[in-house]
Amino acid sequence: MLYARASLQWATRVWWMLRAIGFDDAAILDGGFDRWSAEGRPTATEETRYPPAVLTARPRPGLFIGKEEVRAAIGDAGACTINALAPDLHRGENARYGRPGRIPGSVNVPAAALLDPATLTIRPAAEVAASFAAVGADPGKRILLYCGGGIAATLDAFLLHQLGYRDIAVYDASMSEWAKDESLPIEQG
């Protein structure tokens, strides 16, 4: 069981990393530690020991991608590039990562908008599905996700996976790399 505080994206980042090495038996605690605590559920602080186990890695190439794969997808009708950052970053109104803007042709499904802000729980599946459908994400397309540094994008990836999408990749360096590389195009507006 993976959990986080304040946002599930930290847990989904670990979940995505585990998937990338072929481990599929991890789960995410909806609402994270915050909800668990708010509901008065038990917690412990003492050290817990478990018997050793063996993890045999079965790497899945393509779950993490780099800038060249993202650049190659610009204008590709078979791909949908999704920015998981806040709308102001997507529109180019915030220069947090360097050059303001987004990867050309990308659409915006902010990771934070997929969670209920009061409970930090995942919004209903139909709402999440509608958010992705509204921007043209189709299960038949290759879905490329990015954010600032490959964290928030994994929340979108987790939810797309739960919805049955199978061709999903996360651009790990995301805007932390893209915005600083002057050879890469930026779009605003």
PDB file of C-alpha atoms in Angstrom:
ATOM      1  CA  MET A   1       0.000   0.000   0.000  1.00  0.00           C
ATOM      2  CA  LEU A   2       1.393   3.364  -1.045  1.00  0.00           C
ATOM      3  CA  TYR A   3       0.218   6.608   0.491  1.00  0.00           C
ATOM      4  CA  ALA A   4       1.239  10.231   0.712  1.00  0.00           C
ATOM      5  CA  ARG A   5       0.312  13.436   2.478  1.00  0.00           C
ATOM      6  CA  ALA A   6      -1.285  16.460   0.797  1.00  0.00           C
ATOM      7  CA  SER A   7      -1.378  14.893  -2.690  1.00  0.00           C
ATOM      8  CA  LEU A   8      -1.554  11.373  -4.026  1.00  0.00           C
ATOM      9  CA  GLN A   9       0.987  12.245  -6.726  1.00  0.00           C
ATOM     10  CA  TRP A  10       3.891  11.272  -4.460  1.00  0.00           C
ATOM     11  CA  ALA A  11       2.402   7.806  -4.002  1.00  0.00           C
ATOM     12  CA  THR A  12       1.549   7.473  -7.690  1.00  0.00           C
ATOM     13  CA  ARG A  13       5.147   8.362  -8.575  1.00  0.00           C
ATOM     14  CA  VAL A  14       6.362   5.340  -6.589  1.00  0.00           C
ATOM     15  CA  TRP A  15       3.553   3.243  -8.107  1.00  0.00           C
ATOM     16  CA  TRP A  16       4.649   4.240 -11.647  1.00  0.00           C
ATOM     17  CA  MET A  17       8.297   3.492 -10.855  1.00  0.00           C
ATOM     18  CA  LEU A  18       7.309   0.041  -9.573  1.00  0.00           C
ATOM     19  CA  ARG A  19       5.291  -0.595 -12.759  1.00  0.00           C
ATOM     20  CA  ALA A  20       8.329   0.426 -14.816  1.00  0.00           C
ATOM     21  CA  ILE A  21      10.359  -2.386 -13.225  1.00  0.00           C
ATOM     22  CA  GLY A  22       7.515  -4.889 -13.608  1.00  0.00           C
ATOM     23  CA  PHE A  23       6.009  -4.879 -10.113  1.00  0.00           C
ATOM     24  CA  ASP A  24       2.204  -4.750 -10.290  1.00  0.00           C
ATOM     25  CA  ASP A  25       1.128  -5.560  -6.736  1.00  0.00           C
ATOM     26  CA  ALA A  26       1.142  -2.029  -5.337  1.00  0.00           C
ATOM     27  CA  ALA A  27      -2.008  -0.113  -4.418  1.00  0.00           C
ATOM     28  CA  ILE A  28      -2.705   3.549  -3.656  1.00  0.00           C
ATOM     29  CA  LEU A  29      -4.527   4.622  -0.483  1.00  0.00           C
ATOM     30  CA  ASP A  30      -7.250   6.968  -1.779  1.00  0.00           C
ATOM     31  CA  GLY A  31      -7.108  10.181   0.232  1.00  0.00           C
ATOM     32  CA  GLY A  32      -3.675   9.278   1.558  1.00  0.00           C
ATOM     33  CA  PHE A  33      -2.493   9.611   5.116  1.00  0.00           C
ATOM     34  CA  ASP A  34      -4.521  12.803   5.582  1.00  0.00           C
ATOM     35  CA  ARG A  35      -7.853  11.059   5.043  1.00  0.00           C
ATOM     36  CA  TRP A  36      -6.735   7.984   7.034  1.00  0.00           C
ATOM     37  CA  SER A  37      -5.893  10.200  10.012  1.00  0.00           C
ATOM     38  CA  ALA A  38      -9.015  12.369   9.632  1.00  0.00           C
ATOM     39  CA  GLU A  39     -11.142   9.211   9.860  1.00  0.00           C
ATOM     40  CA  GLY A  40      -9.416   8.281  13.131  1.00  0.00           C
ATOM     41  CA  ARG A  41      -7.892   5.106  11.742  1.00  0.00           C
ATOM     42  CA  PRO A  42      -5.002   3.492  13.631  1.00  0.00           C
ATOM     43  CA  THR A  43      -1.416   4.569  13.041  1.00  0.00           C
ATOM     44  CA  ALA A  44       1.872   3.401  14.513  1.00  0.00           C
ATOM     45  CA  THR A  45       5.302   4.909  14.821  1.00  0.00           C
ATOM     46  CA  GLU A  46       7.358   1.960  16.027  1.00  0.00           C
ATOM     47  CA  GLU A  47       9.656   0.099  13.665  1.00  0.00           C
ATOM     48  CA  THR A  48       8.122  -2.886  11.924  1.00  0.00           C
ATOM     49  CA  ARG A  49      10.235  -5.674  10.463  1.00  0.00           C
ATOM     50  CA  TYR A  50       9.198  -8.019   7.688  1.00  0.00           C
ATOM     51  CA  PRO A  51      10.904 -11.143   6.382  1.00  0.00           C
ATOM     52  CA  PRO A  52      13.202 -10.566   3.413  1.00  0.00           C
ATOM     53  CA  ALA A  53      11.654 -10.961  -0.012  1.00  0.00           C
ATOM     54  CA  VAL A  54      12.970 -11.145  -3.556  1.00  0.00           C
ATOM     55  CA  LEU A  55      11.901  -8.784  -6.306  1.00  0.00           C
ATOM     56  CA  THR A  56      12.709  -9.926  -9.803  1.00  0.00           C
ATOM     57  CA  ALA A  57      12.730  -6.899 -12.060  1.00  0.00           C
ATOM     58  CA  ARG A  58      10.985  -7.218 -15.401  1.00  0.00           C
ATOM     59  CA  PRO A  59      11.605  -3.762 -16.879  1.00  0.00           C
ATOM     60  CA  ARG A  60       8.929  -2.272 -19.096  1.00  0.00           C
ATOM     61  CA  PRO A  61      10.654   0.003 -21.585  1.00  0.00           C
ATOM     62  CA  GLY A  62       8.555   2.924 -22.692  1.00  0.00           C
ATOM     63  CA  LEU A  63       6.796   3.755 -19.434  1.00  0.00           C
ATOM     64  CA  PHE A  64       9.304   6.576 -18.952  1.00  0.00           C
ATOM     65  CA  ILE A  65      10.270   8.555 -22.040  1.00  0.00           C
ATOM     66  CA  GLY A  66      12.610  11.402 -22.915  1.00  0.00           C
ATOM     67  CA  LYS A  67      12.391  14.651 -24.825  1.00  0.00           C
ATOM     68  CA  GLU A  68      13.078  13.106 -28.234  1.00  0.00           C
ATOM     69  CA  GLU A  69      10.050  10.818 -27.992  1.00  0.00           C
ATOM     70  CA  VAL A  70       7.920  13.758 -26.880  1.00  0.00           C
ATOM     71  CA  ARG A  71       9.236  15.942 -29.691  1.00  0.00           C
ATOM     72  CA  ALA A  72       8.476  13.167 -32.210  1.00  0.00           C
ATOM     73  CA  ALA A  73       4.850  13.059 -30.987  1.00  0.00           C
ATOM     74  CA  ILE A  74       4.206  16.751 -31.764  1.00  0.00           C
ATOM     75  CA  GLY A  75       1.610  16.769 -34.538  1.00  0.00           C
ATOM     76  CA  ASP A  76       1.125  12.977 -34.415  1.00  0.00           C
ATOM     77  CA  ALA A  77      -2.620  12.237 -34.619  1.00  0.00           C
ATOM     78  CA  GLY A  78      -1.992   8.852 -32.954  1.00  0.00           C
ATOM     79  CA  ALA A  79      -0.674  10.484 -29.797  1.00  0.00           C
ATOM     80  CA  CYS A  80      -2.161  12.722 -27.130  1.00  0.00           C
ATOM     81  CA  THR A  81       0.300  14.713 -25.041  1.00  0.00           C
ATOM     82  CA  ILE A  82      -1.167  15.788 -21.715  1.00  0.00           C
ATOM     83  CA  ASN A  83       0.204  18.402 -19.327  1.00  0.00           C
ATOM     84  CA  ALA A  84      -0.696  17.587 -15.703  1.00  0.00           C
ATOM     85  CA  LEU A  85       0.347  21.022 -14.395  1.00  0.00           C
ATOM     86  CA  ALA A  86      -1.948  23.838 -13.280  1.00  0.00           C
ATOM     87  CA  PRO A  87      -3.719  25.839 -16.024  1.00  0.00           C
ATOM     88  CA  ASP A  88      -1.610  28.982 -15.496  1.00  0.00           C
ATOM     89  CA  LEU A  89       1.554  26.983 -16.192  1.00  0.00           C
ATOM     90  CA  HIS A  90      -0.032  25.337 -19.216  1.00  0.00           C
ATOM     91  CA  ARG A  91      -1.090  28.695 -20.694  1.00  0.00           C
ATOM     92  CA  GLY A  92       2.369  30.175 -20.166  1.00  0.00           C
ATOM     93  CA  GLU A  93       1.370  32.693 -17.489  1.00  0.00           C
ATOM     94  CA  ASN A  94       3.925  31.334 -15.034  1.00  0.00           C
ATOM     95  CA  ALA A  95       7.650  30.900 -15.703  1.00  0.00           C
ATOM     96  CA  ARG A  96       8.227  28.466 -12.829  1.00  0.00           C
ATOM     97  CA  TYR A  97      10.284  26.061 -14.973  1.00  0.00           C
ATOM     98  CA  GLY A  98      12.139  28.588 -17.126  1.00  0.00           C
ATOM     99  CA  ARG A  99      10.617  29.576 -20.441  1.00  0.00           C
ATOM    100  CA  PRO A 100       6.872  29.822 -19.818  1.00  0.00           C
ATOM    101  CA  GLY A 101       4.482  27.721 -21.835  1.00  0.00           C
ATOM    102  CA  ARG A 102       3.797  24.136 -22.806  1.00  0.00           C
ATOM    103  CA  ILE A 103       4.875  21.475 -25.232  1.00  0.00           C
ATOM    104  CA  PRO A 104       3.245  22.402 -28.565  1.00  0.00           C
ATOM    105  CA  GLY A 105      -0.065  20.675 -29.186  1.00  0.00           C
ATOM    106  CA  SER A 106      -0.367  19.407 -25.634  1.00  0.00           C
ATOM    107  CA  VAL A 107      -3.624  19.552 -23.728  1.00  0.00           C
ATOM    108  CA  ASN A 108      -4.213  20.184 -20.037  1.00  0.00           C
ATOM    109  CA  VAL A 109      -5.648  17.811 -17.435  1.00  0.00           C
ATOM    110  CA  PRO A 110      -4.253  19.176 -14.146  1.00  0.00           C
ATOM    111  CA  ALA A 111      -3.522  16.406 -11.660  1.00  0.00           C
ATOM    112  CA  ALA A 112      -4.961  18.528  -8.844  1.00  0.00           C
ATOM    113  CA  ALA A 113      -8.313  18.791 -10.667  1.00  0.00           C
ATOM    114  CA  LEU A 114      -8.681  15.001 -10.528  1.00  0.00           C
ATOM    115  CA  LEU A 115      -8.844  15.051  -6.730  1.00  0.00           C
ATOM    116  CA  ASP A 116     -11.523  16.380  -4.401  1.00  0.00           C
ATOM    117  CA  PRO A 117      -9.720  19.278  -2.673  1.00  0.00           C
ATOM    118  CA  ALA A 118     -11.597  18.780   0.609  1.00  0.00           C
ATOM    119  CA  THR A 119     -10.848  15.077   1.043  1.00  0.00           C
ATOM    120  CA  LEU A 120      -7.864  14.599  -1.307  1.00  0.00           C
ATOM    121  CA  THR A 121      -9.694  11.580  -2.690  1.00  0.00           C
ATOM    122  CA  ILE A 122      -9.936  10.684  -6.347  1.00  0.00           C
ATOM    123  CA  ARG A 123     -12.982  12.115  -8.079  1.00  0.00           C
ATOM    124  CA  PRO A 124     -15.565   9.594  -9.351  1.00  0.00           C
ATOM    125  CA  ALA A 125     -14.368   7.496 -12.304  1.00  0.00           C
ATOM    126  CA  ALA A 126     -16.984   8.980 -14.661  1.00  0.00           C
ATOM    127  CA  GLU A 127     -15.757  12.517 -13.864  1.00  0.00           C
ATOM    128  CA  VAL A 128     -12.121  11.534 -14.356  1.00  0.00           C
ATOM    129  CA  ALA A 129     -12.946   9.777 -17.636  1.00  0.00           C
ATOM    130  CA  ALA A 130     -14.851  12.843 -18.837  1.00  0.00           C
ATOM    131  CA  SER A 131     -11.864  15.091 -18.039  1.00  0.00           C
ATOM    132  CA  PHE A 132      -9.608  12.999 -20.257  1.00  0.00           C
ATOM    133  CA  ALA A 133     -12.189  12.533 -23.017  1.00  0.00           C
ATOM    134  CA  ALA A 134     -12.794  16.298 -23.128  1.00  0.00           C
ATOM    135  CA  VAL A 135      -9.190  16.913 -24.225  1.00  0.00           C
ATOM    136  CA  GLY A 136      -9.082  14.143 -26.831  1.00  0.00           C
ATOM    137  CA  ALA A 137      -7.418  11.409 -24.813  1.00  0.00           C
ATOM    138  CA  ASP A 138      -8.582   8.191 -26.406  1.00  0.00           C
ATOM    139  CA  PRO A 139      -7.672   4.662 -25.285  1.00  0.00           C
ATOM    140  CA  GLY A 140      -6.588   3.937 -28.868  1.00  0.00           C
ATOM    141  CA  LYS A 141      -3.920   6.651 -28.800  1.00  0.00           C
ATOM    142  CA  ARG A 142      -0.467   6.704 -27.258  1.00  0.00           C
ATOM    143  CA  ILE A 143      -0.803   8.947 -24.194  1.00  0.00           C
ATOM    144  CA  LEU A 144       2.277  10.985 -23.251  1.00  0.00           C
ATOM    145  CA  LEU A 145       2.106  12.731 -19.882  1.00  0.00           C
ATOM    146  CA  TYR A 146       4.292  15.467 -18.482  1.00  0.00           C
ATOM    147  CA  CYS A 147       4.389  18.027 -15.689  1.00  0.00           C
ATOM    148  CA  GLY A 148       7.248  19.826 -13.981  1.00  0.00           C
ATOM    149  CA  GLY A 149       9.437  16.845 -13.147  1.00  0.00           C
ATOM    150  CA  GLY A 150       7.517  13.617 -13.660  1.00  0.00           C
ATOM    151  CA  ILE A 151       5.583  13.594 -10.369  1.00  0.00           C
ATOM    152  CA  ALA A 152       2.111  15.074 -11.027  1.00  0.00           C
ATOM    153  CA  ALA A 153       2.011  13.326 -14.420  1.00  0.00           C
ATOM    154  CA  THR A 154       2.012   9.981 -12.618  1.00  0.00           C
ATOM    155  CA  LEU A 155      -1.324  10.798 -10.967  1.00  0.00           C
ATOM    156  CA  ASP A 156      -2.823  11.241 -14.440  1.00  0.00           C
ATOM    157  CA  ALA A 157      -1.047   8.026 -15.527  1.00  0.00           C
ATOM    158  CA  PHE A 158      -2.411   6.098 -12.548  1.00  0.00           C
ATOM    159  CA  LEU A 159      -5.966   7.213 -13.239  1.00  0.00           C
ATOM    160  CA  LEU A 160      -5.708   6.547 -16.983  1.00  0.00           C
ATOM    161  CA  HIS A 161      -4.455   3.052 -16.158  1.00  0.00           C
ATOM    162  CA  GLN A 162      -7.425   2.546 -13.836  1.00  0.00           C
ATOM    163  CA  LEU A 163      -9.714   3.620 -16.689  1.00  0.00           C
ATOM    164  CA  GLY A 164      -8.253   0.936 -18.962  1.00  0.00           C
ATOM    165  CA  TYR A 165      -5.775   2.943 -21.032  1.00  0.00           C
ATOM    166  CA  ARG A 166      -2.722   0.802 -21.787  1.00  0.00           C
ATOM    167  CA  ASP A 167      -0.352   2.849 -23.976  1.00  0.00           C
ATOM    168  CA  ILE A 168       0.749   5.426 -21.410  1.00  0.00           C
ATOM    169  CA  ALA A 169       4.167   7.024 -20.944  1.00  0.00           C
ATOM    170  CA  VAL A 170       5.517   9.651 -18.546  1.00  0.00           C
ATOM    171  CA  TYR A 171       8.121  12.192 -19.689  1.00  0.00           C
ATOM    172  CA  ASP A 172      10.273  12.022 -16.594  1.00  0.00           C
ATOM    173  CA  ALA A 173      12.276  15.246 -16.919  1.00  0.00           C
ATOM    174  CA  SER A 174       9.183  17.120 -18.133  1.00  0.00           C
ATOM    175  CA  MET A 175       9.208  20.933 -18.110  1.00  0.00           C
ATOM    176  CA  SER A 176      12.262  21.012 -15.828  1.00  0.00           C
ATOM    177  CA  GLU A 177      14.185  19.898 -18.917  1.00  0.00           C
ATOM    178  CA  TRP A 178      11.981  21.056 -21.810  1.00  0.00           C
ATOM    179  CA  ALA A 179      11.696  24.716 -20.761  1.00  0.00           C
ATOM    180  CA  LYS A 180      15.454  25.040 -20.243  1.00  0.00           C
ATOM    181  CA  ASP A 181      16.394  23.565 -23.630  1.00  0.00           C
ATOM    182  CA  GLU A 182      16.214  26.456 -26.107  1.00  0.00           C
ATOM    183  CA  SER A 183      16.211  23.998 -29.023  1.00  0.00           C
ATOM    184  CA  LEU A 184      12.799  22.684 -27.979  1.00  0.00           C
ATOM    185  CA  PRO A 185       9.639  24.536 -29.029  1.00  0.00           C
ATOM    186  CA  ILE A 186       7.328  26.208 -26.519  1.00  0.00           C
ATOM    187  CA  GLU A 187       3.720  27.214 -27.076  1.00  0.00           C
ATOM    188  CA  GLN A 188       1.737  29.773 -25.068  1.00  0.00           C
ATOM    189  CA  GLY A 189      -1.823  30.950 -24.899  1.00  0.00           C
TER     190      GLY A 189
END
